Short mmCIF file of C-alpha atoms in Angstrom, two decimals:
data_model
loop_
_atom_site.label_atom_id
_atom_site.label_comp_id
_atom_site.label_asym_id
_atom_site.label_seq_id
_atom_site.Cartn_x
_atom_site.Cartn_y
_atom_site.Cartn_z
CA MET K 1182 18.40 298.25 110.69
CA LYS K 1183 16.59 299.22 107.73
CA LYS K 1184 19.70 300.45 105.68
CA VAL K 1185 21.16 296.66 106.25
CA LEU K 1186 18.08 295.37 105.11
CA ARG K 1187 18.32 297.24 102.03
CA VAL K 1188 22.19 296.36 101.39
CA LEU K 1189 21.12 292.76 102.18
CA GLY K 1190 18.33 292.69 99.63
CA TYR K 1191 20.62 294.18 96.97
CA ALA K 1192 23.15 291.62 97.53
CA VAL K 1193 20.71 288.95 97.18
CA LEU K 1194 19.56 290.59 94.12
CA ILE K 1195 22.75 290.73 92.62
CA ILE K 1196 24.02 287.02 93.32
CA LEU K 1197 20.68 285.95 91.81
CA LEU K 1198 21.27 287.93 88.63
CA LEU K 1199 24.92 286.38 88.53
CA VAL K 1200 23.65 282.93 89.04
CA ILE K 1201 21.02 283.46 86.34
CA GLY K 1202 23.79 284.83 84.26
CA ALA K 1203 25.75 281.69 84.85
CA MET K 1204 23.01 279.23 84.06
CA THR K 1205 22.04 281.16 80.90
CA TYR K 1206 25.87 281.34 79.78
CA ILE K 1207 25.88 277.33 80.60
CA LYS K 1208 23.11 276.53 78.90
CA THR K 1209 23.34 278.67 75.46
CA MET K 1210 27.02 279.15 75.13
CA LEU K 1211 28.32 275.92 76.37
CA PRO K 1212 29.55 273.35 75.03
CA ASN K 1213 31.73 274.90 73.11
CA VAL K 1214 34.44 272.78 71.35
CA GLY K 1215 35.07 274.89 67.96
CA ALA K 1216 33.56 273.56 64.70
CA ALA K 1217 33.67 269.82 63.35
CA PRO K 1218 36.56 269.25 61.38
CA ASP K 1219 36.35 268.96 57.66
CA ILE K 1220 37.71 265.32 57.06
CA LYS K 1221 36.76 262.44 54.87
CA VAL K 1222 37.29 259.12 56.07
CA GLU K 1223 38.14 256.59 53.03
CA LYS K 1224 35.58 254.20 52.65
CA LEU K 1225 37.41 251.54 50.58
CA GLN K 1226 40.84 251.45 51.93
CA CYS K 1227 41.83 247.51 51.25
CA ASN K 1228 45.62 248.07 50.79
CA MET V 1384 43.54 247.29 56.57
CA GLN V 1385 41.29 250.34 58.06
CA LEU V 1386 38.27 248.61 58.34
CA GLU V 1387 40.15 245.76 59.80
CA ARG V 1388 41.31 247.98 62.87
CA GLY V 1389 38.12 249.60 63.17
CA GLU V 1390 36.39 246.22 63.60
CA TYR V 1391 39.16 245.27 66.02
CA LEU V 1392 39.02 248.70 67.95
CA ALA V 1393 34.73 248.69 67.95
CA ASN V 1394 34.46 245.02 69.06
CA HIS V 1395 37.45 244.15 71.39
CA VAL V 1396 38.86 247.04 72.78
CA MET V 1397 36.68 250.42 72.75
CA LEU V 1398 33.53 248.28 72.90
CA TRP V 1399 31.44 250.43 71.07
CA MET V 1400 29.27 247.32 70.46
CA ASP V 1401 29.18 246.56 74.29
CA CYS V 1402 26.76 249.96 74.85
CA HIS V 1403 25.46 250.26 71.08
CA SER V 1404 23.64 246.91 70.84
CA THR V 1405 21.34 244.74 72.52
CA ARG V 1406 23.01 242.50 75.45
CA ASP V 1407 21.65 239.39 76.78
CA TRP V 1408 21.58 239.73 80.48
CA SER V 1409 20.44 236.19 81.07
CA LEU V 1410 23.74 235.15 79.97
CA PHE V 1411 26.91 235.46 81.82
CA SER V 1412 28.51 238.98 81.28
CA GLY V 1413 25.70 240.08 79.02
CA PRO V 1414 26.94 238.98 75.47
CA MET V 1415 25.46 240.87 72.33
CA VAL V 1416 22.46 239.96 70.61
CA GLU V 1417 23.58 239.07 67.09
CA GLY V 1418 22.38 241.12 64.40
CA THR V 1419 21.92 244.17 66.85
CA GLN V 1420 25.40 245.77 66.37
CA GLY V 1421 24.96 249.44 66.72
CA LYS V 1422 21.36 249.53 66.97
CA GLY V 1423 21.31 251.50 70.47
CA GLY V 1424 18.27 251.53 72.98
CA GLU V 1425 20.17 250.32 75.78
CA ILE V 1426 19.32 252.27 78.84
CA PHE V 1427 21.35 253.70 81.50
CA ASP V 1428 19.21 255.57 83.67
CA GLN V 1429 18.46 256.67 87.34
CA ASN V 1430 17.62 252.85 88.60
CA LEU V 1431 21.51 252.14 87.86
CA GLY V 1432 22.46 255.36 89.43
CA PHE V 1433 23.11 257.76 86.59
CA PRO V 1434 22.01 261.20 86.84
CA GLY V 1435 19.23 261.20 84.12
CA LYS V 1436 18.38 258.72 81.41
CA TYR V 1437 20.83 257.95 78.88
CA ILE V 1438 19.91 255.93 75.95
CA ALA V 1439 22.66 254.56 73.45
CA PRO V 1440 22.20 256.05 69.94
CA ASN V 1441 21.61 253.93 66.94
CA ILE V 1442 25.23 254.04 65.21
CA THR V 1443 24.56 252.23 62.23
CA PRO V 1444 24.52 254.08 59.14
CA TYR V 1445 20.55 254.55 59.59
CA GLY V 1446 21.19 256.47 62.67
CA LEU V 1447 23.92 258.34 61.38
CA LYS V 1448 23.10 259.25 57.89
CA ASP V 1449 23.29 262.79 58.28
CA TRP V 1450 26.35 263.01 60.01
CA THR V 1451 29.48 264.16 58.35
CA ASP V 1452 32.76 262.33 59.40
CA GLY V 1453 34.14 265.22 60.82
CA GLU V 1454 30.78 265.66 63.15
CA LEU V 1455 31.45 261.90 64.32
CA LEU V 1456 34.96 262.54 64.72
CA ARG V 1457 34.11 265.67 66.84
CA ALA V 1458 31.31 263.77 68.70
CA ILE V 1459 33.55 260.75 69.56
CA THR V 1460 36.71 262.79 70.80
CA THR V 1461 35.12 265.60 72.36
CA GLY V 1462 31.49 264.95 73.39
CA VAL V 1463 29.52 267.33 71.44
CA THR V 1464 26.77 265.89 68.79
CA ARG V 1465 25.98 267.33 65.55
CA ASP V 1466 23.39 269.46 66.90
CA GLY V 1467 25.68 270.94 69.71
CA ARG V 1468 24.42 268.82 72.47
CA ALA V 1469 26.77 267.80 75.19
CA LEU V 1470 26.91 263.95 75.39
CA PHE V 1471 26.94 262.23 78.93
CA SER V 1472 30.60 260.59 79.86
CA ILE V 1473 29.24 257.18 79.83
CA MET V 1474 30.30 257.68 76.19
CA PRO V 1475 34.22 257.76 77.11
CA HIS V 1476 34.63 260.77 75.16
CA HIS V 1477 37.12 262.29 77.34
CA ASN V 1478 39.37 258.77 76.55
CA PHE V 1479 38.83 258.57 73.08
CA GLY V 1480 39.96 262.58 72.93
CA LEU V 1481 43.37 261.03 73.69
CA LEU V 1482 43.72 258.75 71.07
CA ASP V 1483 45.37 258.90 67.45
CA GLU V 1484 43.12 260.22 65.05
CA THR V 1485 44.04 257.23 62.59
CA ASP V 1486 42.31 254.95 65.20
CA ILE V 1487 39.18 256.96 65.36
CA GLN V 1488 39.07 257.19 61.80
CA ALA V 1489 39.51 253.49 61.53
CA VAL V 1490 36.19 253.18 63.66
CA ILE V 1491 34.38 255.68 61.88
CA ALA V 1492 34.77 253.81 58.86
CA TYR V 1493 33.85 250.49 60.70
CA ILE V 1494 30.52 251.77 61.87
CA ARG V 1495 30.05 253.41 58.28
CA SER V 1496 29.95 249.86 57.03
CA LEU V 1497 27.56 248.28 59.77
CA ASN V 1498 24.19 246.64 58.37
CA SER V 1499 21.71 249.52 58.74
CA ILE V 1500 19.23 248.98 61.27
CA GLU V 1501 15.75 250.87 61.63
CA ASN V 1502 15.70 252.07 65.15
CA VAL V 1503 14.90 255.27 66.72
CA PRO V 1504 15.98 255.21 70.52
CA GLU V 1505 14.83 257.90 72.54
CA VAL V 1506 16.78 260.98 73.01
CA SER V 1507 19.10 261.20 76.32
CA SER V 1508 18.24 263.64 79.37
CA SER V 1509 20.02 264.60 82.54
CA ASP V 1510 18.20 265.43 86.00
CA PHE V 1511 18.81 268.82 87.69
CA PRO V 1512 21.77 269.65 88.25
CA MET V 1513 23.38 267.38 85.63
CA ASN V 1514 21.48 269.05 82.92
CA PHE V 1515 23.45 272.23 83.48
CA ILE V 1516 26.86 270.56 84.62
CA ILE V 1517 26.95 268.54 81.45
CA ASN V 1518 27.31 271.49 79.20
CA THR V 1519 30.74 272.17 80.92
CA ILE V 1520 32.34 268.87 80.29
CA PRO V 1521 33.27 268.65 76.97
CA LYS V 1522 36.80 269.71 76.18
CA LYS V 1523 38.75 270.05 72.93
CA ALA V 1524 40.35 266.79 71.87
CA ASN V 1525 44.01 266.30 72.58
CA LEU V 1526 44.72 263.71 70.09
CA THR V 1527 48.10 262.00 69.87
CA LYS V 1528 50.24 259.29 67.96
CA ILE V 1529 49.92 255.27 69.12
CA PRO V 1530 53.29 254.52 70.63
CA SER V 1531 55.22 251.76 69.19
CA LYS V 1532 54.73 248.32 70.67
CA THR V 1533 58.39 248.18 71.49
CA ASP V 1534 57.63 250.88 74.24
CA LEU V 1535 55.29 248.82 76.05
CA ILE V 1536 54.42 250.56 78.98
CA ASN V 1537 53.30 253.86 77.10
CA TYR V 1538 51.69 251.32 74.38
CA GLY V 1539 49.80 249.79 77.28
CA LYS V 1540 48.74 252.95 78.51
CA TYR V 1541 47.29 254.12 75.15
CA MET V 1542 45.22 250.67 74.84
CA ILE V 1543 43.90 251.09 78.30
CA THR V 1544 43.11 254.43 77.48
CA ALA V 1545 41.19 253.08 74.24
CA SER V 1546 39.41 250.33 75.96
CA GLY V 1547 38.21 252.85 78.94
CA CYS V 1548 39.28 250.02 81.76
CA SER V 1549 39.14 253.11 84.20
CA ASP V 1550 35.50 254.14 83.54
CA CYS V 1551 34.65 251.14 85.44
CA HIS V 1552 37.37 250.43 87.98
CA THR V 1553 37.84 253.88 89.45
CA LYS V 1554 34.96 254.37 91.83
CA GLN V 1555 32.33 256.90 90.71
CA VAL V 1556 29.16 257.81 92.40
CA GLN V 1557 26.36 260.12 90.58
CA GLY V 1558 28.84 260.65 87.36
CA LYS V 1559 31.74 262.04 89.78
CA VAL V 1560 35.08 260.14 90.28
CA VAL V 1561 35.38 259.44 94.08
CA GLY V 1562 37.97 256.66 94.17
CA GLN V 1563 41.69 256.31 93.37
CA PRO V 1564 42.54 255.51 89.54
CA TYR V 1565 41.89 251.88 89.05
CA ALA V 1566 41.46 250.76 92.76
CA GLY V 1567 37.76 249.71 92.11
CA GLY V 1568 34.97 249.67 94.06
CA PHE V 1569 32.37 251.19 91.41
CA ASP V 1570 29.29 249.45 92.35
CA PHE V 1571 26.71 248.75 89.42
CA LYS V 1572 23.29 247.50 90.45
CA LEU V 1573 22.06 244.36 88.16
CA LEU V 1574 18.28 244.40 86.78
CA ASP V 1575 17.54 241.82 89.39
CA GLY V 1576 18.92 243.98 92.32
CA SER V 1577 22.27 242.35 92.91
CA VAL V 1578 25.25 244.52 93.02
CA VAL V 1579 28.71 244.03 91.05
CA THR V 1580 31.72 245.80 92.10
CA SER V 1581 34.45 246.54 89.78
CA SER V 1582 38.03 244.95 91.15
CA ASN V 1583 41.05 246.62 92.30
CA ILE V 1584 43.36 246.26 89.65
CA THR V 1585 46.25 248.19 90.69
CA PRO V 1586 49.52 246.33 91.64
CA ASP V 1587 48.14 245.79 95.59
CA LYS V 1588 49.66 242.28 96.60
CA THR V 1589 46.78 241.64 98.68
CA THR V 1590 43.56 243.46 97.60
CA GLY V 1591 44.80 244.35 93.84
CA ILE V 1592 46.47 242.08 91.10
CA GLY V 1593 50.06 242.77 92.31
CA SER V 1594 50.78 239.16 92.74
CA TRP V 1595 49.38 238.16 89.16
CA THR V 1596 51.61 237.16 86.23
CA SER V 1597 51.29 238.57 82.90
CA ASP V 1598 50.29 235.17 81.66
CA GLN V 1599 47.57 234.98 84.54
CA PHE V 1600 46.24 238.01 83.65
CA VAL V 1601 46.07 237.23 79.77
CA ASN V 1602 44.60 233.97 80.65
CA ARG V 1603 41.77 235.57 82.68
CA PHE V 1604 40.70 236.93 79.46
CA LYS V 1605 41.78 234.39 76.98
CA VAL V 1606 39.51 231.60 78.98
CA PHE V 1607 36.41 233.31 77.15
CA GLN V 1608 37.82 233.42 73.69
CA ASP V 1609 38.01 229.38 73.74
CA SER V 1610 35.71 228.37 70.71
CA SER V 1611 34.31 225.91 73.00
CA TYR V 1612 33.27 228.80 75.61
CA VAL V 1613 29.45 229.50 75.74
CA ASN V 1614 28.22 232.35 78.06
CA PRO V 1615 26.35 230.17 80.77
CA LYS V 1616 22.80 231.06 81.87
CA VAL V 1617 22.88 233.03 85.01
CA PRO V 1618 19.70 232.69 87.46
CA SER V 1619 18.59 235.82 89.23
CA GLY V 1620 21.01 236.11 92.44
CA GLU V 1621 23.92 234.26 91.20
CA PHE V 1622 27.28 235.88 90.35
CA GLN V 1623 26.62 237.97 87.42
CA THR V 1624 29.35 240.65 85.86
CA ILE V 1625 28.93 243.54 83.46
CA MET V 1626 32.60 243.32 83.01
CA PRO V 1627 32.52 242.45 79.39
CA TRP V 1628 35.02 239.32 79.44
CA THR V 1629 33.85 237.73 76.15
CA MET V 1630 34.23 241.08 73.95
CA TYR V 1631 37.78 241.96 75.86
CA ALA V 1632 38.90 238.29 75.06
CA GLY V 1633 38.94 239.17 71.26
CA MET V 1634 42.08 241.55 72.13
CA ASP V 1635 45.30 240.70 70.98
CA THR V 1636 47.72 239.05 73.45
CA VAL V 1637 50.34 241.90 73.32
CA ASP V 1638 47.73 244.29 73.96
CA ILE V 1639 46.72 242.81 76.88
CA GLN V 1640 50.06 242.00 78.03
CA ALA V 1641 50.80 245.56 77.34
CA ILE V 1642 47.93 246.51 79.86
CA PHE V 1643 49.32 244.65 82.46
CA ALA V 1644 52.60 246.00 82.23
CA TYR V 1645 51.18 249.39 82.45
CA LEU V 1646 49.00 248.41 85.36
CA GLN V 1647 52.19 247.17 87.43
CA THR V 1648 53.64 250.45 87.02
CA LEU V 1649 50.93 252.28 89.00
CA GLU V 1650 50.83 253.21 92.93
CA PRO V 1651 49.28 250.13 94.50
CA VAL V 1652 46.26 250.96 96.43
CA SER V 1653 44.95 249.05 99.07
CA ASN V 1654 41.28 248.53 98.64
CA LYS V 1655 39.67 245.47 99.38
CA ILE V 1656 36.44 244.70 97.20
CA GLU V 1657 33.48 242.53 97.66
CA LYS V 1658 32.70 241.51 94.00
CA PHE V 1659 29.44 240.40 94.29
CA THR V 1660 26.41 241.26 96.65
CA ALA V 1661 23.30 238.83 95.72
CA ALA V 1662 20.00 240.70 95.72
CA LYS V 1663 18.17 239.98 99.08
#
């Protein structure tokens, strides 16, 4: 009985850590679409 | 050339001016209030069924003075702002990321030429869980080349992507697509509590536009372009729509015909729509 509880406790802890990890990843690393391109839009193209 | 193309796309196709200007909802189809082009401040919030409070930013030079052209291109085509924030998909970056870079550059040139308006709208925010989900939405752009007009169906597909018809004509709930593409059924709550529902524009003969001719389709838009047309006043509780008829009316006839031709190639979906439910 005790052992079951302990295992369950660990399982919950691990899941919690995974969820927190995923949330931190999503909040801090995403969105990631790369750097903005280095372009210049011509302002006076009247041809 | 480029500026003209940009003006055309921004006002009549991509409808940037639809969301980023002040609209007069006392008149039919909510025309834009003159002199507010690009000023921002229109609110899309929980009352309208959005998973947060989204406010259209100022896209006149005043609002974009710190942005480089590259940062704008990235924001428009991937949905990531200059400071790395994810934009909610009311801003249809998922569509714009499929277009031709020359078209995007044309619109950038156009908004750079707008009259600067001093206005600092509040910054958008998402409720839980959208505040997490939103960061997973932006994707790298997948830019293409605009098909030739002789390739009518593909050209129509390009134009319908640019004009974002599917964003309203495909049913969504809380920012998630739940309906068949173009089969309508997306409910929009109006300020007075009435609900307008987008039409089924798949080629189903009875519930969609399968029995329409191309000319009928074109005319449905072009009546609003007639120079004698004035948007009538809409009393509370009477038929009002968010379908931006008057802005799309300025679309070139060939472009509307191409969109129609493309729509007719879709799988017909039977989905009967009640267009309007007046507030109780």
